[in-house]
Tab-separated table of N, CA, C and O in Angstrom:
chain	number	residue	atom	x	y	z
G	1	MET	N	-91.904	-0.763	-16.445
G	1	MET	CA	-91.325	-1.971	-15.913
G	1	MET	C	-91.031	-2.934	-17.071
G	1	MET	O	-91.863	-3.165	-17.931
G	2	THR	N	-89.814	-3.486	-17.081
G	2	THR	CA	-89.437	-4.412	-18.147
G	2	THR	C	-90.069	-5.782	-17.909
G	2	THR	O	-90.388	-6.139	-16.778
G	3	PRO	N	-90.227	-6.568	-18.979
G	3	PRO	CA	-90.820	-7.899	-18.829
G	3	PRO	C	-90.025	-8.815	-17.888
G	3	PRO	O	-90.568	-9.741	-17.318
G	4	LEU	N	-88.732	-8.551	-17.727
G	4	LEU	CA	-87.895	-9.397	-16.874
G	4	LEU	C	-87.664	-8.799	-15.491
G	4	LEU	O	-86.829	-9.284	-14.734
G	5	ALA	N	-88.414	-7.780	-15.139
G	5	ALA	CA	-88.182	-7.065	-13.878
G	5	ALA	C	-88.214	-7.971	-12.652
G	5	ALA	O	-87.436	-7.791	-11.728
G	6	HIS	N	-89.070	-8.950	-12.626
G	6	HIS	CA	-89.208	-9.820	-11.453
G	6	HIS	C	-88.608	-11.211	-11.658
G	6	HIS	O	-88.774	-12.091	-10.812
G	7	LEU	N	-87.907	-11.393	-12.773
G	7	LEU	CA	-87.385	-12.724	-13.090
G	7	LEU	C	-86.422	-13.233	-12.019
G	7	LEU	O	-86.491	-14.399	-11.614
G	8	HIS	N	-85.535	-12.393	-11.542
G	8	HIS	CA	-84.570	-12.821	-10.525
G	8	HIS	C	-85.290	-13.357	-9.286
G	8	HIS	O	-84.972	-14.445	-8.784
G	9	GLU	N	-86.280	-12.615	-8.811
G	9	GLU	CA	-87.023	-13.043	-7.620
G	9	GLU	C	-87.799	-14.339	-7.867
G	9	GLU	O	-87.840	-15.235	-7.022
G	10	ILE	N	-88.399	-14.456	-9.042
G	10	ILE	CA	-89.159	-15.661	-9.387
G	10	ILE	C	-88.237	-16.878	-9.439
G	10	ILE	O	-88.556	-17.941	-8.891
G	11	LEU	N	-87.085	-16.717	-10.074
G	11	LEU	CA	-86.155	-17.842	-10.184
G	11	LEU	C	-85.580	-18.240	-8.827
G	11	LEU	O	-85.439	-19.427	-8.532
G	12	GLU	N	-85.264	-17.263	-7.988
G	12	GLU	CA	-84.732	-17.585	-6.658
G	12	GLU	C	-85.786	-18.298	-5.820
G	12	GLU	O	-85.494	-19.289	-5.140
G	13	LYS	N	-87.009	-17.847	-5.865
G	13	LYS	CA	-88.092	-18.500	-5.118
G	13	LYS	C	-88.282	-19.935	-5.615
G	13	LYS	O	-88.415	-20.866	-4.823
G	14	THR	N	-88.250	-20.117	-6.923
G	14	THR	CA	-88.406	-21.446	-7.512
G	14	THR	C	-87.247	-22.351	-7.116
G	14	THR	O	-87.448	-23.530	-6.800
G	15	ARG	N	-86.026	-21.825	-7.113
G	15	ARG	CA	-84.857	-22.609	-6.707
G	15	ARG	C	-85.006	-23.120	-5.290
G	15	ARG	O	-84.815	-24.302	-5.013
G	16	VAL	N	-85.412	-22.236	-4.381
G	16	VAL	CA	-85.580	-22.607	-2.977
G	16	VAL	C	-86.692	-23.645	-2.825
G	16	VAL	O	-86.523	-24.664	-2.152
G	17	GLU	N	-87.835	-23.409	-3.470
G	17	GLU	CA	-88.963	-24.343	-3.381
G	17	GLU	C	-88.616	-25.718	-3.952
G	17	GLU	O	-89.108	-26.742	-3.471
G	18	ALA	N	-87.759	-25.753	-4.982
G	18	ALA	CA	-87.372	-27.023	-5.597
G	18	ALA	C	-86.259	-27.722	-4.820
G	18	ALA	O	-85.919	-28.871	-5.114
G	19	GLY	N	-85.686	-27.033	-3.854
G	19	GLY	CA	-84.620	-27.624	-3.059
G	19	GLY	C	-83.288	-27.697	-3.769
G	19	GLY	O	-82.447	-28.533	-3.442
G	20	LEU	N	-83.088	-26.815	-4.727
G	20	LEU	CA	-81.821	-26.792	-5.457
G	20	LEU	C	-80.779	-26.006	-4.681
G	20	LEU	O	-81.053	-24.910	-4.194
G	21	LYS	N	-79.582	-26.552	-4.606
G	21	LYS	CA	-78.485	-25.871	-3.925
G	21	LYS	C	-78.080	-24.612	-4.697
G	21	LYS	O	-77.783	-23.581	-4.109
G	22	GLY	N	-78.079	-24.712	-6.004
G	22	GLY	CA	-77.723	-23.563	-6.828
G	22	GLY	C	-78.015	-23.818	-8.283
G	22	GLY	O	-78.261	-24.950	-8.692
G	23	MET	N	-77.988	-22.749	-9.070
G	23	MET	CA	-78.230	-22.864	-10.510
G	23	MET	C	-77.775	-21.594	-11.206
G	23	MET	O	-77.619	-20.541	-10.584
G	24	SER	N	-77.533	-21.716	-12.492
G	24	SER	CA	-77.241	-20.573	-13.346
G	24	SER	C	-78.315	-20.528	-14.414
G	24	SER	O	-78.760	-21.569	-14.897
G	25	VAL	N	-78.742	-19.327	-14.784
G	25	VAL	CA	-79.798	-19.170	-15.784
G	25	VAL	C	-79.383	-18.098	-16.777
G	25	VAL	O	-78.865	-17.046	-16.383
G	26	ALA	N	-79.629	-18.364	-18.048
G	26	ALA	CA	-79.413	-17.359	-19.084
G	26	ALA	C	-80.646	-17.339	-19.980
G	26	ALA	O	-81.232	-18.387	-20.262
G	27	VAL	N	-81.038	-16.159	-20.393
G	27	VAL	CA	-82.160	-15.990	-21.314
G	27	VAL	C	-81.633	-15.246	-22.528
G	27	VAL	O	-80.997	-14.193	-22.397
G	28	MET	N	-81.895	-15.825	-23.700
G	28	MET	CA	-81.470	-15.183	-24.940
G	28	MET	C	-82.704	-14.742	-25.726
G	28	MET	O	-83.735	-15.418	-25.696
G	29	HIS	N	-82.566	-13.630	-26.406
G	29	HIS	CA	-83.627	-13.127	-27.280
G	29	HIS	C	-82.971	-12.563	-28.523
G	29	HIS	O	-82.113	-11.672	-28.438
G	30	ARG	N	-83.352	-13.128	-29.672
G	30	ARG	CA	-82.813	-12.693	-30.960
G	30	ARG	C	-81.284	-12.681	-30.974
G	30	ARG	O	-80.660	-11.740	-31.443
G	31	GLY	N	-80.708	-13.752	-30.420
G	31	GLY	CA	-79.267	-13.920	-30.471
G	31	GLY	C	-78.471	-13.149	-29.438
G	31	GLY	O	-77.249	-13.175	-29.457
G	32	GLU	N	-79.139	-12.470	-28.532
G	32	GLU	CA	-78.443	-11.700	-27.496
G	32	GLU	C	-78.865	-12.175	-26.112
G	32	GLU	O	-80.028	-12.477	-25.876
G	33	VAL	N	-77.888	-12.226	-25.211
G	33	VAL	CA	-78.196	-12.562	-23.827
G	33	VAL	C	-78.852	-11.343	-23.189
G	33	VAL	O	-78.264	-10.267	-23.148
G	34	ILE	N	-80.086	-11.518	-22.723
G	34	ILE	CA	-80.789	-10.386	-22.101
G	34	ILE	C	-80.905	-10.553	-20.592
G	34	ILE	O	-81.307	-9.635	-19.893
G	35	PHE	N	-80.543	-11.750	-20.103
G	35	PHE	CA	-80.533	-11.986	-18.664
G	35	PHE	C	-79.573	-13.129	-18.398
G	35	PHE	O	-79.598	-14.148	-19.081
G	36	ALA	N	-78.705	-12.956	-17.417
G	36	ALA	CA	-77.803	-14.032	-16.998
G	36	ALA	C	-77.447	-13.790	-15.541
G	36	ALA	O	-77.018	-12.693	-15.171
G	37	ASP	N	-77.662	-14.805	-14.707
G	37	ASP	CA	-77.354	-14.645	-13.287
G	37	ASP	C	-77.221	-16.019	-12.641
G	37	ASP	O	-77.680	-17.016	-13.176
G	38	GLY	N	-76.573	-16.022	-11.501
G	38	GLY	CA	-76.437	-17.231	-10.714
G	38	GLY	C	-77.282	-17.124	-9.459
G	38	GLY	O	-77.554	-16.023	-8.976
G	39	PHE	N	-77.671	-18.273	-8.925
G	39	PHE	CA	-78.539	-18.324	-7.754
G	39	PHE	C	-78.014	-19.392	-6.803
G	39	PHE	O	-77.680	-20.491	-7.229
G	40	GLY	N	-77.952	-19.081	-5.510
G	40	GLY	CA	-77.538	-20.063	-4.521
G	40	GLY	C	-76.032	-20.261	-4.496
G	40	GLY	O	-75.260	-19.454	-4.994
G	41	GLN	N	-75.644	-21.386	-3.891
G	41	GLN	CA	-74.230	-21.688	-3.685
G	41	GLN	C	-73.838	-22.948	-4.437
G	41	GLN	O	-74.604	-23.893	-4.517
G	42	ARG	N	-72.596	-22.991	-4.963
G	42	ARG	CA	-72.099	-24.203	-5.604
G	42	ARG	C	-71.362	-25.100	-4.630
G	42	ARG	O	-71.163	-26.272	-4.872
G	43	ASN	N	-70.937	-24.517	-3.502
G	43	ASN	CA	-70.326	-25.286	-2.408
G	43	ASN	C	-70.444	-24.432	-1.149
G	43	ASN	O	-71.218	-23.482	-1.130
G	44	ASP	N	-69.685	-24.740	-0.116
G	44	ASP	CA	-69.822	-24.006	1.145
G	44	ASP	C	-69.366	-22.557	1.079
G	44	ASP	O	-69.750	-21.745	1.917
G	45	THR	N	-68.567	-22.207	0.071
G	45	THR	CA	-68.035	-20.835	0.023
G	45	THR	C	-68.307	-20.078	-1.261
G	45	THR	O	-68.315	-18.857	-1.263
G	46	ASP	N	-68.524	-20.781	-2.359
G	46	ASP	CA	-68.631	-20.110	-3.660
G	46	ASP	C	-70.064	-20.017	-4.160
G	46	ASP	O	-70.772	-21.023	-4.223
G	47	PRO	N	-70.474	-18.833	-4.574
G	47	PRO	CA	-71.826	-18.685	-5.133
G	47	PRO	C	-71.885	-19.159	-6.582
G	47	PRO	O	-70.870	-19.209	-7.274
G	48	PHE	N	-73.073	-19.512	-7.020
G	48	PHE	CA	-73.280	-19.736	-8.449
G	48	PHE	C	-73.269	-18.370	-9.117
G	48	PHE	O	-73.811	-17.397	-8.583
G	49	THR	N	-72.662	-18.292	-10.298
G	49	THR	CA	-72.675	-17.071	-11.098
G	49	THR	C	-73.216	-17.425	-12.482
G	49	THR	O	-73.455	-18.597	-12.782
G	50	ALA	N	-73.362	-16.421	-13.305
G	50	ALA	CA	-73.805	-16.674	-14.677
G	50	ALA	C	-72.773	-17.508	-15.433
G	50	ALA	O	-73.103	-18.185	-16.400
G	51	GLU	N	-71.521	-17.487	-14.997
G	51	GLU	CA	-70.440	-18.201	-15.674
G	51	GLU	C	-70.118	-19.561	-15.059
G	51	GLU	O	-69.222	-20.259	-15.533
G	52	THR	N	-70.800	-19.950	-13.991
G	52	THR	CA	-70.500	-21.225	-13.335
G	52	THR	C	-70.768	-22.388	-14.290
G	52	THR	O	-71.832	-22.479	-14.879
G	53	LEU	N	-69.779	-23.261	-14.432
G	53	LEU	CA	-69.925	-24.448	-15.267
G	53	LEU	C	-70.333	-25.618	-14.385
G	53	LEU	O	-69.842	-25.768	-13.267
G	54	MET	N	-71.236	-26.447	-14.905
G	54	MET	CA	-71.717	-27.592	-14.151
G	54	MET	C	-71.561	-28.859	-14.983
G	54	MET	O	-71.823	-28.832	-16.189
G	55	PRO	N	-71.147	-29.948	-14.366
G	55	PRO	CA	-71.093	-31.205	-15.113
G	55	PRO	C	-72.508	-31.676	-15.426
G	55	PRO	O	-73.367	-31.672	-14.549
G	56	ILE	N	-72.740	-32.049	-16.667
G	56	ILE	CA	-74.083	-32.499	-17.048
G	56	ILE	C	-74.043	-33.887	-17.671
G	56	ILE	O	-74.891	-34.244	-18.467
G	57	ALA	N	-73.006	-34.639	-17.327
G	57	ALA	CA	-72.874	-36.029	-17.785
G	57	ALA	C	-72.879	-36.087	-19.306
G	57	ALA	O	-72.208	-35.301	-19.950
G	58	SER	N	-73.625	-36.996	-19.869
G	58	SER	CA	-73.636	-37.178	-21.322
G	58	SER	C	-74.785	-36.460	-22.000
G	58	SER	O	-75.154	-36.781	-23.126
G	59	LEU	N	-75.367	-35.493	-21.353
G	59	LEU	CA	-76.508	-34.791	-21.943
G	59	LEU	C	-76.141	-33.953	-23.164
G	59	LEU	O	-77.000	-33.638	-23.980
G	60	THR	N	-74.862	-33.602	-23.306
G	60	THR	CA	-74.480	-32.802	-24.469
G	60	THR	C	-74.758	-33.557	-25.765
G	60	THR	O	-75.062	-32.930	-26.776
G	61	LYS	N	-74.669	-34.877	-25.748
G	61	LYS	CA	-74.992	-35.654	-26.948
G	61	LYS	C	-76.453	-35.466	-27.336
G	61	LYS	O	-76.783	-35.315	-28.511
G	62	ALA	N	-77.334	-35.484	-26.359
G	62	ALA	CA	-78.758	-35.288	-26.642
G	62	ALA	C	-79.032	-33.872	-27.140
G	62	ALA	O	-79.814	-33.667	-28.073
G	63	PHE	N	-78.380	-32.871	-26.525
G	63	PHE	CA	-78.555	-31.489	-26.976
G	63	PHE	C	-78.071	-31.333	-28.415
G	63	PHE	O	-78.728	-30.701	-29.241
G	64	THR	N	-76.910	-31.910	-28.706
G	64	THR	CA	-76.350	-31.816	-30.053
G	64	THR	C	-77.270	-32.480	-31.066
G	64	THR	O	-77.557	-31.906	-32.127
G	65	SER	N	-77.756	-33.672	-30.750
G	65	SER	CA	-78.667	-34.382	-31.664
G	65	SER	C	-79.958	-33.606	-31.882
G	65	SER	O	-80.459	-33.523	-33.004
G	66	ALA	N	-80.486	-33.023	-30.819
G	66	ALA	CA	-81.722	-32.231	-30.945
G	66	ALA	C	-81.494	-31.002	-31.815
G	66	ALA	O	-82.329	-30.671	-32.665
G	67	ALA	N	-80.369	-30.329	-31.614
G	67	ALA	CA	-80.074	-29.136	-32.420
G	67	ALA	C	-79.900	-29.507	-33.891
G	67	ALA	O	-80.427	-28.826	-34.791
G	68	ILE	N	-79.180	-30.584	-34.150
G	68	ILE	CA	-79.002	-31.029	-35.533
G	68	ILE	C	-80.336	-31.446	-36.134
G	68	ILE	O	-80.617	-31.158	-37.306
G	69	SER	N	-81.186	-32.093	-35.351
G	69	SER	CA	-82.518	-32.491	-35.845
G	69	SER	C	-83.311	-31.287	-36.324
G	69	SER	O	-84.010	-31.357	-37.341
G	70	GLU	N	-83.215	-30.189	-35.580
G	70	GLU	CA	-83.899	-28.959	-35.997
G	70	GLU	C	-83.367	-28.477	-37.347
G	70	GLU	O	-84.141	-28.090	-38.229
G	71	LEU	N	-82.054	-28.497	-37.506
G	71	LEU	CA	-81.445	-28.052	-38.766
G	71	LEU	C	-81.795	-28.997	-39.917
G	71	LEU	O	-82.021	-28.551	-41.043
G	72	VAL	N	-81.848	-30.298	-39.655
G	72	VAL	CA	-82.270	-31.260	-40.672
G	72	VAL	C	-83.721	-30.999	-41.060
G	72	VAL	O	-84.073	-30.966	-42.244
G	73	GLY	N	-84.567	-30.759	-40.066
G	73	GLY	CA	-85.974	-30.461	-40.331
G	73	GLY	C	-86.177	-29.206	-41.158
G	73	GLY	O	-87.122	-29.106	-41.938
G	74	GLU	N	-85.261	-28.243	-41.008
G	74	GLU	CA	-85.335	-26.999	-41.779
G	74	GLU	C	-84.659	-27.127	-43.147
G	74	GLU	O	-84.626	-26.169	-43.913
G	75	GLY	N	-84.103	-28.301	-43.432
G	75	GLY	CA	-83.438	-28.524	-44.716
G	75	GLY	C	-82.050	-27.905	-44.811
G	75	GLY	O	-81.487	-27.811	-45.900
G	76	LYS	N	-81.478	-27.505	-43.700
G	76	LYS	CA	-80.157	-26.870	-43.700
G	76	LYS	C	-79.017	-27.882	-43.578
G	76	LYS	O	-77.870	-27.560	-43.859
G	77	MET	N	-79.323	-29.087	-43.131
G	77	MET	CA	-78.351	-30.170	-43.001
G	77	MET	C	-79.058	-31.467	-43.346
G	77	MET	O	-80.284	-31.501	-43.422
G	78	ASP	N	-78.272	-32.522	-43.549
G	78	ASP	CA	-78.884	-33.838	-43.681
G	78	ASP	C	-78.075	-34.841	-42.871
G	78	ASP	O	-76.925	-34.608	-42.538
G	79	TRP	N	-78.718	-35.937	-42.535
G	79	TRP	CA	-78.121	-36.915	-41.641
G	79	TRP	C	-77.020	-37.744	-42.280
G	79	TRP	O	-75.985	-37.971	-41.677
G	80	ASP	N	-77.290	-38.251	-43.501
G	80	ASP	CA	-76.403	-39.311	-43.984
G	80	ASP	C	-75.948	-39.226	-45.431
G	80	ASP	O	-75.523	-40.225	-45.996
G	81	THR	N	-75.990	-38.060	-46.033
G	81	THR	CA	-75.446	-37.960	-47.393
G	81	THR	C	-74.328	-36.928	-47.511
G	81	THR	O	-73.411	-37.122	-48.284
G	82	THR	N	-74.405	-35.860	-46.754
G	82	THR	CA	-73.400	-34.792	-46.862
G	82	THR	C	-72.300	-35.001	-45.825
G	82	THR	O	-72.586	-35.175	-44.639
G	83	PRO	N	-71.034	-34.986	-46.250
G	83	PRO	CA	-69.936	-35.134	-45.289
G	83	PRO	C	-69.913	-33.979	-44.274
G	83	PRO	O	-70.240	-32.838	-44.595
G	84	VAL	N	-69.532	-34.310	-43.047
G	84	VAL	CA	-69.474	-33.322	-41.967
G	84	VAL	C	-68.591	-32.140	-42.341
G	84	VAL	O	-68.911	-30.986	-42.030
G	85	ASN	N	-67.471	-32.393	-43.052
G	85	ASN	CA	-66.568	-31.278	-43.361
G	85	ASN	C	-67.160	-30.281	-44.362
G	85	ASN	O	-66.601	-29.215	-44.577
G	86	THR	N	-68.315	-30.595	-44.925
G	86	THR	CA	-69.040	-29.607	-45.742
G	86	THR	C	-69.584	-28.504	-44.832
G	86	THR	O	-69.596	-27.334	-45.185
G	87	TYR	N	-70.035	-28.902	-43.645
G	87	TYR	CA	-70.565	-27.955	-42.667
G	87	TYR	C	-69.454	-27.346	-41.816
G	87	TYR	O	-69.546	-26.191	-41.408
G	88	LEU	N	-68.450	-28.132	-41.526
G	88	LEU	CA	-67.315	-27.697	-40.699
G	88	LEU	C	-66.027	-27.981	-41.465
G	88	LEU	O	-65.388	-29.023	-41.284
G	89	PRO	N	-65.603	-27.062	-42.337
G	89	PRO	CA	-64.421	-27.317	-43.170
G	89	PRO	C	-63.149	-27.634	-42.379
G	89	PRO	O	-62.276	-28.345	-42.867
G	90	GLU	N	-63.060	-27.151	-41.149
G	90	GLU	CA	-61.876	-27.409	-40.333
G	90	GLU	C	-61.871	-28.814	-39.725
G	90	GLU	O	-60.872	-29.266	-39.176
G	91	PHE	N	-62.979	-29.538	-39.818
G	91	PHE	CA	-63.099	-30.884	-39.265
G	91	PHE	C	-62.384	-31.860	-40.188
G	91	PHE	O	-62.743	-32.016	-41.354
G	92	ALA	N	-61.356	-32.527	-39.663
G	92	ALA	CA	-60.602	-33.459	-40.498
G	92	ALA	C	-59.926	-34.528	-39.655
G	92	ALA	O	-59.489	-34.264	-38.534
G	93	PHE	N	-59.867	-35.731	-40.229
G	93	PHE	CA	-59.103	-36.829	-39.662
G	93	PHE	C	-57.786	-36.937	-40.419
G	93	PHE	O	-57.612	-36.313	-41.473
G	94	LYS	N	-56.874	-37.731	-39.928
G	94	LYS	CA	-55.622	-37.957	-40.651
G	94	LYS	C	-55.884	-38.616	-41.993
G	94	LYS	O	-55.185	-38.370	-42.963
G	95	ASP	N	-56.923	-39.440	-42.038
G	95	ASP	CA	-57.283	-40.142	-43.269
G	95	ASP	C	-58.231	-39.274	-44.092
G	95	ASP	O	-59.398	-39.077	-43.717
G	96	PRO	N	-57.782	-38.738	-45.231
G	96	PRO	CA	-58.644	-37.859	-46.031
G	96	PRO	C	-59.879	-38.569	-46.607
G	96	PRO	O	-60.912	-37.942	-46.818
G	97	VAL	N	-59.791	-39.878	-46.840
G	97	VAL	CA	-60.952	-40.615	-47.342
G	97	VAL	C	-62.036	-40.649	-46.262
G	97	VAL	O	-63.212	-40.403	-46.538
G	98	LEU	N	-61.646	-40.944	-45.026
G	98	LEU	CA	-62.607	-40.933	-43.921
G	98	LEU	C	-63.225	-39.541	-43.773
G	98	LEU	O	-64.441	-39.407	-43.647
G	99	THR	N	-62.402	-38.517	-43.817
G	99	THR	CA	-62.898	-37.142	-43.705
G	99	THR	C	-63.927	-36.843	-44.788
G	99	THR	O	-64.959	-36.225	-44.521
G	100	SER	N	-63.679	-37.302	-45.996
G	100	SER	CA	-64.572	-36.990	-47.120
G	100	SER	C	-65.874	-37.779	-47.090
G	100	SER	O	-66.816	-37.431	-47.806
G	101	GLN	N	-65.952	-38.839	-46.266
G	101	GLN	CA	-67.147	-39.684	-46.252
G	101	GLN	C	-67.944	-39.627	-44.953
G	101	GLN	O	-69.091	-40.065	-44.915
G	102	LEU	N	-67.382	-39.089	-43.912
G	102	LEU	CA	-68.019	-39.093	-42.594
G	102	LEU	C	-69.248	-38.184	-42.559
G	102	LEU	O	-69.167	-37.004	-42.897
G	103	THR	N	-70.391	-38.724	-42.129
G	103	THR	CA	-71.634	-37.953	-42.062
G	103	THR	C	-72.033	-37.709	-40.605
G	103	THR	O	-71.434	-38.261	-39.680
G	104	LEU	N	-73.066	-36.898	-40.423
G	104	LEU	CA	-73.559	-36.622	-39.073
G	104	LEU	C	-74.029	-37.896	-38.376
G	104	LEU	O	-73.770	-38.091	-37.188
G	105	VAL	N	-74.715	-38.769	-39.096
G	105	VAL	CA	-75.190	-40.002	-38.472
G	105	VAL	C	-74.010	-40.864	-38.023
G	105	VAL	O	-74.068	-41.534	-36.995
G	106	ASP	N	-72.898	-40.839	-38.773
G	106	ASP	CA	-71.705	-41.571	-38.346
G	106	ASP	C	-71.188	-41.030	-37.021
G	106	ASP	O	-70.863	-41.795	-36.102
G	107	LEU	N	-71.110	-39.728	-36.901
G	107	LEU	CA	-70.605	-39.111	-35.671
G	107	LEU	C	-71.534	-39.366	-34.491
G	107	LEU	O	-71.086	-39.743	-33.414
G	108	LEU	N	-72.814	-39.158	-34.688
G	108	LEU	CA	-73.760	-39.262	-33.578
G	108	LEU	C	-74.027	-40.701	-33.163
G	108	LEU	O	-74.509	-40.930	-32.059
G	109	SER	N	-73.713	-41.656	-34.007
G	109	SER	CA	-73.888	-43.058	-33.624
G	109	SER	C	-72.554	-43.709	-33.258
G	109	SER	O	-72.493	-44.916	-33.060
G	110	HIS	N	-71.502	-42.889	-33.193
G	110	HIS	CA	-70.167	-43.359	-32.764
G	110	HIS	C	-69.624	-44.449	-33.675
G	110	HIS	O	-69.051	-45.426	-33.218
G	111	ARG	N	-69.794	-44.264	-34.992
G	111	ARG	CA	-69.297	-45.254	-35.948
G	111	ARG	C	-67.947	-44.857	-36.531
G	111	ARG	O	-67.540	-45.365	-37.551
G	112	THR	N	-67.254	-43.960	-35.890
G	112	THR	CA	-65.965	-43.524	-36.449
G	112	THR	C	-64.813	-44.222	-35.784
G	112	THR	O	-64.899	-44.675	-34.664
Protein backbone atom coordinates (compact mmCIF):
# COMPACT_ATOMS: atom_id res chain seq x y z
CA MET A 1 0.00 0.00 0.00
CA THR A 2 1.38 3.42 -0.98
CA PRO A 3 1.66 6.21 1.60
CA LEU A 4 -1.03 8.17 -0.29
CA ALA A 5 -3.46 5.25 -0.66
CA HIS A 6 -6.11 6.79 1.60
CA LEU A 7 -5.39 10.45 0.93
CA HIS A 8 -8.39 10.96 -1.35
CA GLU A 9 -10.80 9.58 1.26
CA ILE A 10 -9.17 11.57 4.07
CA LEU A 11 -9.34 14.82 2.11
CA GLU A 12 -12.96 14.28 1.05
CA LYS A 13 -14.01 13.51 4.63
CA THR A 14 -12.17 16.62 5.85
CA ARG A 15 -13.80 18.77 3.15
CA VAL A 16 -17.27 17.62 4.17
CA GLU A 17 -16.58 18.04 7.91
CA ALA A 18 -15.21 21.56 7.30
CA GLY A 19 -18.27 22.51 5.27
CA LEU A 20 -16.31 23.35 2.15
CA LYS A 21 -18.23 23.37 -1.11
CA GLY A 22 -15.15 22.25 -3.00
CA MET A 23 -11.37 22.31 -3.17
CA SER A 24 -8.39 21.28 -5.26
CA VAL A 25 -5.32 19.66 -3.72
CA ALA A 26 -1.87 18.95 -5.11
CA VAL A 27 1.03 17.24 -3.35
CA MET A 28 4.55 17.63 -4.66
CA HIS A 29 7.58 15.54 -3.73
CA ARG A 30 11.07 16.32 -5.00
CA GLY A 31 9.73 18.60 -7.71
CA GLU A 32 7.10 16.20 -9.05
CA VAL A 33 3.36 16.20 -8.58
CA ILE A 34 2.55 12.88 -6.90
CA PHE A 35 -1.11 13.61 -6.17
CA ALA A 36 -3.58 16.05 -7.69
CA ASP A 37 -7.36 15.89 -7.49
CA GLY A 38 -10.48 17.94 -7.06
CA PHE A 39 -13.16 17.46 -4.42
CA GLY A 40 -16.78 18.62 -4.33
CA GLN A 41 -18.48 21.10 -6.63
CA ARG A 42 -17.47 24.59 -7.77
CA ASN A 43 -21.07 25.46 -8.65
CA ASP A 44 -24.37 23.65 -9.27
CA THR A 45 -23.04 21.71 -12.26
CA ASP A 46 -19.24 21.71 -12.36
CA PRO A 47 -16.98 19.61 -10.15
CA PHE A 48 -13.70 20.81 -8.73
CA THR A 49 -10.76 19.26 -10.60
CA ALA A 50 -7.03 19.34 -10.07
CA GLU A 51 -6.95 22.17 -12.64
CA THR A 52 -9.75 24.32 -11.16
CA LEU A 53 -8.56 27.89 -10.60
CA MET A 54 -9.89 29.81 -7.61
CA PRO A 55 -9.72 33.51 -6.84
CA ILE A 56 -7.54 34.05 -3.79
CA ALA A 57 -7.69 37.84 -3.57
CA SER A 58 -4.34 39.44 -2.77
CA LEU A 59 -2.78 36.39 -1.15
CA THR A 60 -0.35 35.93 -4.03
CA LYS A 61 1.62 38.90 -2.68
CA ALA A 62 2.08 37.13 0.65
CA PHE A 63 3.05 33.86 -1.07
CA THR A 64 5.56 35.68 -3.26
CA SER A 65 7.08 37.53 -0.28
CA ALA A 66 7.32 34.31 1.73
CA ALA A 67 9.01 32.47 -1.15
CA ILE A 68 11.48 35.31 -1.68
CA SER A 69 12.16 35.41 2.08
CA GLU A 70 13.19 31.77 1.93
CA LEU A 71 15.59 32.50 -0.94
CA VAL A 72 17.00 35.54 0.90
CA GLY A 73 17.49 33.39 4.00
CA GLU A 74 19.40 30.85 1.90
CA GLY A 75 21.62 33.61 0.49
CA LYS A 76 20.34 33.07 -3.07
CA MET A 77 18.74 36.54 -3.34
CA ASP A 78 18.83 39.81 -1.47
CA TRP A 79 16.17 42.37 -0.75
CA ASP A 80 17.69 45.71 -1.60
CA THR A 81 21.05 45.65 -3.34
CA THR A 82 20.74 43.42 -6.41
CA PRO A 83 18.53 44.62 -9.29
CA VAL A 84 15.56 42.37 -10.10
CA ASN A 85 16.75 41.92 -13.70
CA THR A 86 19.80 40.07 -12.34
CA TYR A 87 17.41 37.30 -11.30
CA LEU A 88 14.96 37.79 -14.17
CA PRO A 89 16.89 39.08 -17.21
CA GLU A 90 13.67 39.42 -19.22
CA PHE A 91 12.24 41.86 -16.63
CA ALA A 92 12.51 45.38 -18.01
CA PHE A 93 10.82 48.76 -17.96
CA LYS A 94 10.94 51.28 -20.79
CA ASP A 95 13.38 53.26 -18.67
CA PRO A 96 16.71 51.36 -18.60
CA VAL A 97 17.90 53.31 -15.53
CA LEU A 98 14.83 52.19 -13.56
CA THR A 99 15.36 48.61 -14.77
CA SER A 100 18.99 48.68 -13.63
CA GLN A 101 18.13 49.96 -10.13
CA LEU A 102 14.86 48.24 -9.21
CA THR A 103 15.21 45.77 -6.31
CA LEU A 104 12.91 43.16 -4.79
CA VAL A 105 12.01 45.47 -1.90
CA ASP A 106 10.98 48.13 -4.45
CA LEU A 107 8.64 45.68 -6.17
CA LEU A 108 7.16 44.17 -3.02
CA SER A 109 6.54 47.55 -1.41
CA HIS A 110 4.98 48.98 -4.61
CA ARG A 111 7.56 51.75 -4.96
CA THR A 112 7.75 51.53 -8.74
